[in-house]
Amino acid sequence: DTEVTQTPKHLVMGMTNKKSLKCEQHMGHRAMYWYKQKAKKPPELMFVYSYEKLSINESVPSRFSPECPNSSLLNLHLHALQPEDSALYLCASSQEARSAYEQYFGPGTRLTVT
Amino acid sequence: RKEVEQDPGPFNVPEGATVAFNCTYSNSASQSFFWYRQDCRKEPKLLMSVYSSGNEDGRFTAQLNRASQYISLLIRDSKLSDSATYLCVVTPPPGQNFVFGPGTRLSVLP
């Protein structure tokens, strides 16, 4: 079962709101990722968690705060976002955070910041 | 030069055609290579990994040329359902990050 789930599917939030995106995988993968994708652009890496520890933060603004409560779950906490943060947020997982392993993506959360 | 570049597309081909996409990468120490497909408003889905010896999966053939730093994807007997954006993925050292190419859009026409 190569499934990564994400909730919610869609989210509309104001610039003063606080919300969280959730991601779950039950494949026993030890690496999980957050990506941001704007329309007609490829996904851009935001964060990498390896064995529940943050291993890569691609200079993402602090209004995005990741959290990995356990090896199956990944959250992205959002606070004081800007309209330009509107995008598709994709979660992915892989067996380990090494290049040889394929990444499997969830369906994404489509975020609109008003 | 961008890390990963792809044919700009779009490619519009009739059903049954053979189509090939190329992808070039700038870091000669890149370690792994993949092709993903992404349907409109959906997530990327792994199509195939690309091995040094080349690999084939049904109508799809992927090849890697390390000397020239490019990978290719060949689709034979195109189906309407092959219409999607094809994303080339490269992992430069130290080998944790996926770097996506900009994608090539394919439309297979009836």
PDB file of C-alpha atoms in Angstrom:
ATOM      1  CA  ASP A   1       0.000   0.000   0.000  1.00  0.00           C
ATOM      2  CA  THR A   2       1.835   3.058  -1.279  1.00  0.00           C
ATOM      3  CA  GLU A   3      -0.541   5.622   0.140  1.00  0.00           C
ATOM      4  CA  VAL A   4       0.110   8.983   1.711  1.00  0.00           C
ATOM      5  CA  THR A   5      -2.946  10.810   2.972  1.00  0.00           C
ATOM      6  CA  GLN A   6      -3.340  14.529   3.573  1.00  0.00           C
ATOM      7  CA  THR A   7      -6.014  16.608   5.247  1.00  0.00           C
ATOM      8  CA  PRO A   8      -7.724  18.865   4.552  1.00  0.00           C
ATOM      9  CA  LYS A   9      -8.047  18.698   0.750  1.00  0.00           C
ATOM     10  CA  HIS A  10      -8.822  22.412   0.567  1.00  0.00           C
ATOM     11  CA  LEU A  11      -8.212  25.225   3.032  1.00  0.00           C
ATOM     12  CA  VAL A  12      -9.105  28.902   2.891  1.00  0.00           C
ATOM     13  CA  MET A  13      -7.618  31.062   5.611  1.00  0.00           C
ATOM     14  CA  GLY A  14      -7.184  34.702   6.437  1.00  0.00           C
ATOM     15  CA  MET A  15      -3.812  36.276   7.049  1.00  0.00           C
ATOM     16  CA  THR A  16      -4.350  36.339  10.816  1.00  0.00           C
ATOM     17  CA  ASN A  17      -5.507  32.721  11.140  1.00  0.00           C
ATOM     18  CA  LYS A  18      -3.608  29.750  12.505  1.00  0.00           C
ATOM     19  CA  LYS A  19      -4.205  26.420  10.807  1.00  0.00           C
ATOM     20  CA  SER A  20      -2.454  23.086  10.397  1.00  0.00           C
ATOM     21  CA  LEU A  21      -1.994  20.684   7.509  1.00  0.00           C
ATOM     22  CA  LYS A  22      -1.736  16.987   8.301  1.00  0.00           C
ATOM     23  CA  CYS A  23      -0.037  14.126   6.530  1.00  0.00           C
ATOM     24  CA  GLU A  24       0.024  10.413   7.342  1.00  0.00           C
ATOM     25  CA  GLN A  25       1.719   7.370   5.888  1.00  0.00           C
ATOM     26  CA  HIS A  26       1.632   3.730   6.977  1.00  0.00           C
ATOM     27  CA  MET A  27       4.366   2.348   4.757  1.00  0.00           C
ATOM     28  CA  GLY A  28       6.994   2.311   7.499  1.00  0.00           C
ATOM     29  CA  HIS A  29       8.891   5.070   5.749  1.00  0.00           C
ATOM     30  CA  ARG A  30      11.424   6.950   7.850  1.00  0.00           C
ATOM     31  CA  ALA A  31      11.647  10.109   5.749  1.00  0.00           C
ATOM     32  CA  MET A  32       8.866  12.623   5.183  1.00  0.00           C
ATOM     33  CA  TYR A  33       8.811  15.820   3.190  1.00  0.00           C
ATOM     34  CA  TRP A  34       6.819  18.996   2.669  1.00  0.00           C
ATOM     35  CA  TYR A  35       6.718  20.617  -0.759  1.00  0.00           C
ATOM     36  CA  LYS A  36       5.029  23.751  -2.073  1.00  0.00           C
ATOM     37  CA  GLN A  37       3.770  23.853  -5.655  1.00  0.00           C
ATOM     38  CA  LYS A  38       2.509  26.912  -7.506  1.00  0.00           C
ATOM     39  CA  ALA A  39       0.476  26.607 -10.693  1.00  0.00           C
ATOM     40  CA  LYS A  40       2.438  25.438 -13.746  1.00  0.00           C
ATOM     41  CA  LYS A  41       5.632  25.102 -11.667  1.00  0.00           C
ATOM     42  CA  PRO A  42       7.361  22.004 -10.273  1.00  0.00           C
ATOM     43  CA  PRO A  43       7.206  21.209  -6.558  1.00  0.00           C
ATOM     44  CA  GLU A  44       9.686  23.080  -4.360  1.00  0.00           C
ATOM     45  CA  LEU A  45      11.129  21.349  -1.311  1.00  0.00           C
ATOM     46  CA  MET A  46      10.385  23.011   2.026  1.00  0.00           C
ATOM     47  CA  PHE A  47      11.343  20.546   4.767  1.00  0.00           C
ATOM     48  CA  VAL A  48      12.784  17.058   5.177  1.00  0.00           C
ATOM     49  CA  TYR A  49      12.325  14.889   8.261  1.00  0.00           C
ATOM     50  CA  SER A  50      14.526  11.864   8.699  1.00  0.00           C
ATOM     51  CA  TYR A  51      13.778   9.505  11.595  1.00  0.00           C
ATOM     52  CA  GLU A  52      11.482  12.150  13.054  1.00  0.00           C
ATOM     53  CA  LYS A  53      14.199  14.794  13.122  1.00  0.00           C
ATOM     54  CA  LEU A  54      14.270  17.861  10.888  1.00  0.00           C
ATOM     55  CA  SER A  55      17.210  17.381   8.564  1.00  0.00           C
ATOM     56  CA  ILE A  56      16.579  20.022   5.905  1.00  0.00           C
ATOM     57  CA  ASN A  57      14.883  23.413   6.068  1.00  0.00           C
ATOM     58  CA  GLU A  58      15.105  25.110   2.701  1.00  0.00           C
ATOM     59  CA  SER A  59      15.126  28.657   4.098  1.00  0.00           C
ATOM     60  CA  VAL A  60      11.394  28.609   4.621  1.00  0.00           C
ATOM     61  CA  PRO A  61       9.861  31.626   6.432  1.00  0.00           C
ATOM     62  CA  SER A  62       9.040  31.041  10.095  1.00  0.00           C
ATOM     63  CA  ARG A  63       5.326  31.450   9.423  1.00  0.00           C
ATOM     64  CA  PHE A  64       5.572  27.805   8.301  1.00  0.00           C
ATOM     65  CA  SER A  65       6.373  25.492  11.196  1.00  0.00           C
ATOM     66  CA  PRO A  66       6.753  21.741  10.636  1.00  0.00           C
ATOM     67  CA  GLU A  67       6.259  19.069  13.247  1.00  0.00           C
ATOM     68  CA  CYS A  68       6.777  15.313  13.180  1.00  0.00           C
ATOM     69  CA  PRO A  69       4.911  13.787  16.170  1.00  0.00           C
ATOM     70  CA  ASN A  70       5.880  10.241  15.181  1.00  0.00           C
ATOM     71  CA  SER A  71       7.230   8.297  12.246  1.00  0.00           C
ATOM     72  CA  SER A  72       3.835   8.121  10.530  1.00  0.00           C
ATOM     73  CA  LEU A  73       2.657  11.694  10.966  1.00  0.00           C
ATOM     74  CA  LEU A  74       3.809  15.046   9.671  1.00  0.00           C
ATOM     75  CA  ASN A  75       2.163  18.383  10.353  1.00  0.00           C
ATOM     76  CA  LEU A  76       2.674  21.829   8.908  1.00  0.00           C
ATOM     77  CA  HIS A  77       1.522  24.648  11.160  1.00  0.00           C
ATOM     78  CA  LEU A  78       0.576  27.875   9.421  1.00  0.00           C
ATOM     79  CA  HIS A  79       0.420  31.313  11.013  1.00  0.00           C
ATOM     80  CA  ALA A  80       0.197  34.838   9.608  1.00  0.00           C
ATOM     81  CA  LEU A  81       0.445  33.698   6.009  1.00  0.00           C
ATOM     82  CA  GLN A  82       0.528  36.017   3.017  1.00  0.00           C
ATOM     83  CA  PRO A  83      -1.607  35.771  -0.148  1.00  0.00           C
ATOM     84  CA  GLU A  84       1.502  34.676  -2.088  1.00  0.00           C
ATOM     85  CA  ASP A  85       1.599  31.562   0.107  1.00  0.00           C
ATOM     86  CA  SER A  86      -1.475  30.287  -1.713  1.00  0.00           C
ATOM     87  CA  ALA A  87      -0.400  27.061  -3.399  1.00  0.00           C
ATOM     88  CA  LEU A  88      -0.729  23.275  -3.390  1.00  0.00           C
ATOM     89  CA  TYR A  89       1.105  21.824  -0.388  1.00  0.00           C
ATOM     90  CA  LEU A  90       2.314  18.295  -0.970  1.00  0.00           C
ATOM     91  CA  CYS A  91       3.529  15.790   1.554  1.00  0.00           C
ATOM     92  CA  ALA A  92       5.742  12.902   0.486  1.00  0.00           C
ATOM     93  CA  SER A  93       7.485   9.984   2.120  1.00  0.00           C
ATOM     94  CA  SER A  94      10.304   7.632   1.244  1.00  0.00           C
ATOM     95  CA  GLN A  95      11.926   4.616   2.826  1.00  0.00           C
ATOM     96  CA  GLU A  96      14.841   6.772   3.950  1.00  0.00           C
ATOM     97  CA  ALA A  97      16.070  10.267   3.185  1.00  0.00           C
ATOM     98  CA  ARG A  98      18.561   9.066   0.617  1.00  0.00           C
ATOM     99  CA  SER A  99      18.635   9.588  -3.086  1.00  0.00           C
ATOM    100  CA  ALA A 100      18.135   5.949  -4.046  1.00  0.00           C
ATOM    101  CA  TYR A 101      14.631   5.837  -2.644  1.00  0.00           C
ATOM    102  CA  GLU A 102      11.560   6.922  -4.532  1.00  0.00           C
ATOM    103  CA  GLN A 103       9.268   9.454  -2.935  1.00  0.00           C
ATOM    104  CA  TYR A 104       5.519   8.874  -2.778  1.00  0.00           C
ATOM    105  CA  PHE A 105       3.289  11.908  -2.706  1.00  0.00           C
ATOM    106  CA  GLY A 106      -0.026  12.573  -1.020  1.00  0.00           C
ATOM    107  CA  PRO A 107      -2.877  14.251  -2.915  1.00  0.00           C
ATOM    108  CA  GLY A 108      -1.999  17.649  -1.448  1.00  0.00           C
ATOM    109  CA  THR A 109      -3.817  20.445   0.335  1.00  0.00           C
ATOM    110  CA  ARG A 110      -4.888  23.334  -1.856  1.00  0.00           C
ATOM    111  CA  LEU A 111      -4.392  26.432   0.274  1.00  0.00           C
ATOM    112  CA  THR A 112      -5.858  29.842  -0.426  1.00  0.00           C
ATOM    113  CA  VAL A 113      -4.823  32.786   1.749  1.00  0.00           C
ATOM    114  CA  THR A 114      -7.210  35.723   1.619  1.00  0.00           C
TER     115      THR A 114
ATOM    116  CA  ARG B   1      22.428  27.240 -15.837  1.00  0.00           C
ATOM    117  CA  LYS B   2      19.490  25.637 -14.041  1.00  0.00           C
ATOM    118  CA  GLU B   3      20.119  22.403 -12.147  1.00  0.00           C
ATOM    119  CA  VAL B   4      17.600  20.435 -14.183  1.00  0.00           C
ATOM    120  CA  GLU B   5      16.196  21.417 -17.563  1.00  0.00           C
ATOM    121  CA  GLN B   6      13.582  19.729 -19.720  1.00  0.00           C
ATOM    122  CA  ASP B   7      12.185  20.091 -23.223  1.00  0.00           C
ATOM    123  CA  PRO B   8       9.851  23.076 -22.928  1.00  0.00           C
ATOM    124  CA  GLY B   9       6.903  21.491 -24.729  1.00  0.00           C
ATOM    125  CA  PRO B  10       4.000  21.254 -24.970  1.00  0.00           C
ATOM    126  CA  PHE B  11       4.019  18.113 -27.062  1.00  0.00           C
ATOM    127  CA  ASN B  12       0.788  17.448 -28.956  1.00  0.00           C
ATOM    128  CA  VAL B  13       0.831  14.000 -30.536  1.00  0.00           C
ATOM    129  CA  PRO B  14      -1.799  11.702 -32.064  1.00  0.00           C
ATOM    130  CA  GLU B  15      -2.768   8.444 -30.396  1.00  0.00           C
ATOM    131  CA  GLY B  16      -0.357   5.678 -31.260  1.00  0.00           C
ATOM    132  CA  ALA B  17       2.596   8.014 -31.773  1.00  0.00           C
ATOM    133  CA  THR B  18       5.991   7.577 -30.205  1.00  0.00           C
ATOM    134  CA  VAL B  19       7.240  10.553 -28.223  1.00  0.00           C
ATOM    135  CA  ALA B  20      10.538  11.209 -26.470  1.00  0.00           C
ATOM    136  CA  PHE B  21      11.404  13.671 -23.734  1.00  0.00           C
ATOM    137  CA  ASN B  22      14.850  14.782 -22.715  1.00  0.00           C
ATOM    138  CA  CYS B  23      16.122  16.128 -19.439  1.00  0.00           C
ATOM    139  CA  THR B  24      19.581  17.547 -18.728  1.00  0.00           C
ATOM    140  CA  TYR B  25      21.202  18.110 -15.354  1.00  0.00           C
ATOM    141  CA  SER B  26      24.120  20.295 -14.382  1.00  0.00           C
ATOM    142  CA  ASN B  27      25.700  18.460 -11.439  1.00  0.00           C
ATOM    143  CA  SER B  28      27.819  15.610 -12.721  1.00  0.00           C
ATOM    144  CA  ALA B  29      27.844  14.028  -9.238  1.00  0.00           C
ATOM    145  CA  SER B  30      24.059  13.571  -9.231  1.00  0.00           C
ATOM    146  CA  GLN B  31      23.144  10.236  -7.806  1.00  0.00           C
ATOM    147  CA  SER B  32      19.644   9.121  -8.691  1.00  0.00           C
ATOM    148  CA  PHE B  33      17.155   9.873 -11.406  1.00  0.00           C
ATOM    149  CA  PHE B  34      13.423   9.434 -11.752  1.00  0.00           C
ATOM    150  CA  TRP B  35      10.507  10.261 -14.009  1.00  0.00           C
ATOM    151  CA  TYR B  36       7.220  11.315 -12.445  1.00  0.00           C
ATOM    152  CA  ARG B  37       3.955  12.178 -14.135  1.00  0.00           C
ATOM    153  CA  GLN B  38       1.534  14.753 -12.830  1.00  0.00           C
ATOM    154  CA  ASP B  39      -2.050  15.099 -13.969  1.00  0.00           C
ATOM    155  CA  CYS B  40      -3.734  18.484 -13.771  1.00  0.00           C
ATOM    156  CA  ARG B  41      -4.427  19.449 -10.134  1.00  0.00           C
ATOM    157  CA  LYS B  42      -3.147  16.098  -8.857  1.00  0.00           C
ATOM    158  CA  GLU B  43      -0.001  14.980  -7.079  1.00  0.00           C
ATOM    159  CA  PRO B  44       3.133  13.739  -8.878  1.00  0.00           C
ATOM    160  CA  LYS B  45       3.163   9.965  -9.294  1.00  0.00           C
ATOM    161  CA  LEU B  46       6.279   7.895  -9.787  1.00  0.00           C
ATOM    162  CA  LEU B  47       6.500   6.610 -13.334  1.00  0.00           C
ATOM    163  CA  MET B  48       9.886   4.954 -13.169  1.00  0.00           C
ATOM    164  CA  SER B  49      13.354   5.123 -11.712  1.00  0.00           C
ATOM    165  CA  VAL B  50      16.156   5.517 -14.233  1.00  0.00           C
ATOM    166  CA  TYR B  51      19.077   3.120 -13.987  1.00  0.00           C
ATOM    167  CA  SER B  52      22.493   3.346 -15.589  1.00  0.00           C
ATOM    168  CA  SER B  53      21.731   0.364 -17.791  1.00  0.00           C
ATOM    169  CA  GLY B  54      18.423   1.842 -18.906  1.00  0.00           C
ATOM    170  CA  ASN B  55      15.082   0.310 -18.073  1.00  0.00           C
ATOM    171  CA  GLU B  56      11.786  -0.476 -19.692  1.00  0.00           C
ATOM    172  CA  ASP B  57       8.288  -0.809 -18.292  1.00  0.00           C
ATOM    173  CA  GLY B  58       5.745  -1.729 -20.915  1.00  0.00           C
ATOM    174  CA  ARG B  59       5.463   1.166 -23.359  1.00  0.00           C
ATOM    175  CA  PHE B  60       7.892   3.324 -21.379  1.00  0.00           C
ATOM    176  CA  THR B  61      11.676   3.278 -21.724  1.00  0.00           C
ATOM    177  CA  ALA B  62      14.050   5.414 -19.686  1.00  0.00           C
ATOM    178  CA  GLN B  63      17.728   5.908 -20.374  1.00  0.00           C
ATOM    179  CA  LEU B  64      20.569   7.637 -18.558  1.00  0.00           C
ATOM    180  CA  ASN B  65      23.654   9.077 -20.193  1.00  0.00           C
ATOM    181  CA  ARG B  66      26.029  10.141 -17.425  1.00  0.00           C
ATOM    182  CA  ALA B  67      28.735  11.338 -19.805  1.00  0.00           C
ATOM    183  CA  SER B  68      26.386  13.825 -21.437  1.00  0.00           C
ATOM    184  CA  GLN B  69      24.368  14.384 -18.259  1.00  0.00           C
ATOM    185  CA  TYR B  70      20.934  13.691 -19.613  1.00  0.00           C
ATOM    186  CA  ILE B  71      18.092  11.286 -19.122  1.00  0.00           C
ATOM    187  CA  SER B  72      15.363  10.462 -21.573  1.00  0.00           C
ATOM    188  CA  LEU B  73      11.876   9.000 -21.541  1.00  0.00           C
ATOM    189  CA  LEU B  74      10.378   7.273 -24.565  1.00  0.00           C
ATOM    190  CA  ILE B  75       6.682   6.537 -24.748  1.00  0.00           C
ATOM    191  CA  ARG B  76       5.553   4.150 -27.478  1.00  0.00           C
ATOM    192  CA  ASP B  77       1.999   3.718 -28.776  1.00  0.00           C
ATOM    193  CA  SER B  78       0.735   6.798 -26.917  1.00  0.00           C
ATOM    194  CA  LYS B  79      -2.675   6.562 -25.241  1.00  0.00           C
ATOM    195  CA  LEU B  80      -5.074   9.379 -24.415  1.00  0.00           C
ATOM    196  CA  SER B  81      -4.438   8.566 -20.752  1.00  0.00           C
ATOM    197  CA  ASP B  82      -0.746   9.424 -21.178  1.00  0.00           C
ATOM    198  CA  SER B  83      -1.696  13.111 -21.351  1.00  0.00           C
ATOM    199  CA  ALA B  84       0.005  14.705 -18.346  1.00  0.00           C
ATOM    200  CA  THR B  85       3.043  16.727 -17.323  1.00  0.00           C
ATOM    201  CA  TYR B  86       6.204  14.649 -17.115  1.00  0.00           C
ATOM    202  CA  LEU B  87       8.658  15.708 -14.436  1.00  0.00           C
ATOM    203  CA  CYS B  88      12.307  14.746 -14.471  1.00  0.00           C
ATOM    204  CA  VAL B  89      13.819  14.393 -10.990  1.00  0.00           C
ATOM    205  CA  VAL B  90      17.508  14.400 -10.107  1.00  0.00           C
ATOM    206  CA  THR B  91      19.162  14.032  -6.721  1.00  0.00           C
ATOM    207  CA  PRO B  92      22.418  15.974  -6.507  1.00  0.00           C
ATOM    208  CA  PRO B  93      24.839  15.329  -3.655  1.00  0.00           C
ATOM    209  CA  PRO B  94      24.633  14.873  -0.731  1.00  0.00           C
ATOM    210  CA  GLY B  95      21.632  12.942  -1.962  1.00  0.00           C
ATOM    211  CA  GLN B  96      18.747  13.942   0.197  1.00  0.00           C
ATOM    212  CA  ASN B  97      16.949  16.433  -1.975  1.00  0.00           C
ATOM    213  CA  PHE B  98      14.838  15.817  -5.000  1.00  0.00           C
ATOM    214  CA  VAL B  99      15.344  18.515  -7.623  1.00  0.00           C
ATOM    215  CA  PHE B 100      12.492  18.662 -10.082  1.00  0.00           C
ATOM    216  CA  GLY B 101      12.789  19.829 -13.648  1.00  0.00           C
ATOM    217  CA  PRO B 102      10.178  22.309 -14.869  1.00  0.00           C
ATOM    218  CA  GLY B 103       8.156  19.546 -16.538  1.00  0.00           C
ATOM    219  CA  THR B 104       7.068  18.820 -20.092  1.00  0.00           C
ATOM    220  CA  ARG B 105       3.398  18.839 -20.917  1.00  0.00           C
ATOM    221  CA  LEU B 106       2.128  16.051 -23.183  1.00  0.00           C
ATOM    222  CA  SER B 107      -1.262  16.039 -24.850  1.00  0.00           C
ATOM    223  CA  VAL B 108      -2.236  12.893 -26.746  1.00  0.00           C
ATOM    224  CA  LEU B 109      -4.967  13.711 -29.242  1.00  0.00           C
ATOM    225  CA  PRO B 110      -7.649  11.346 -30.613  1.00  0.00           C
TER     226      PRO B 110
END
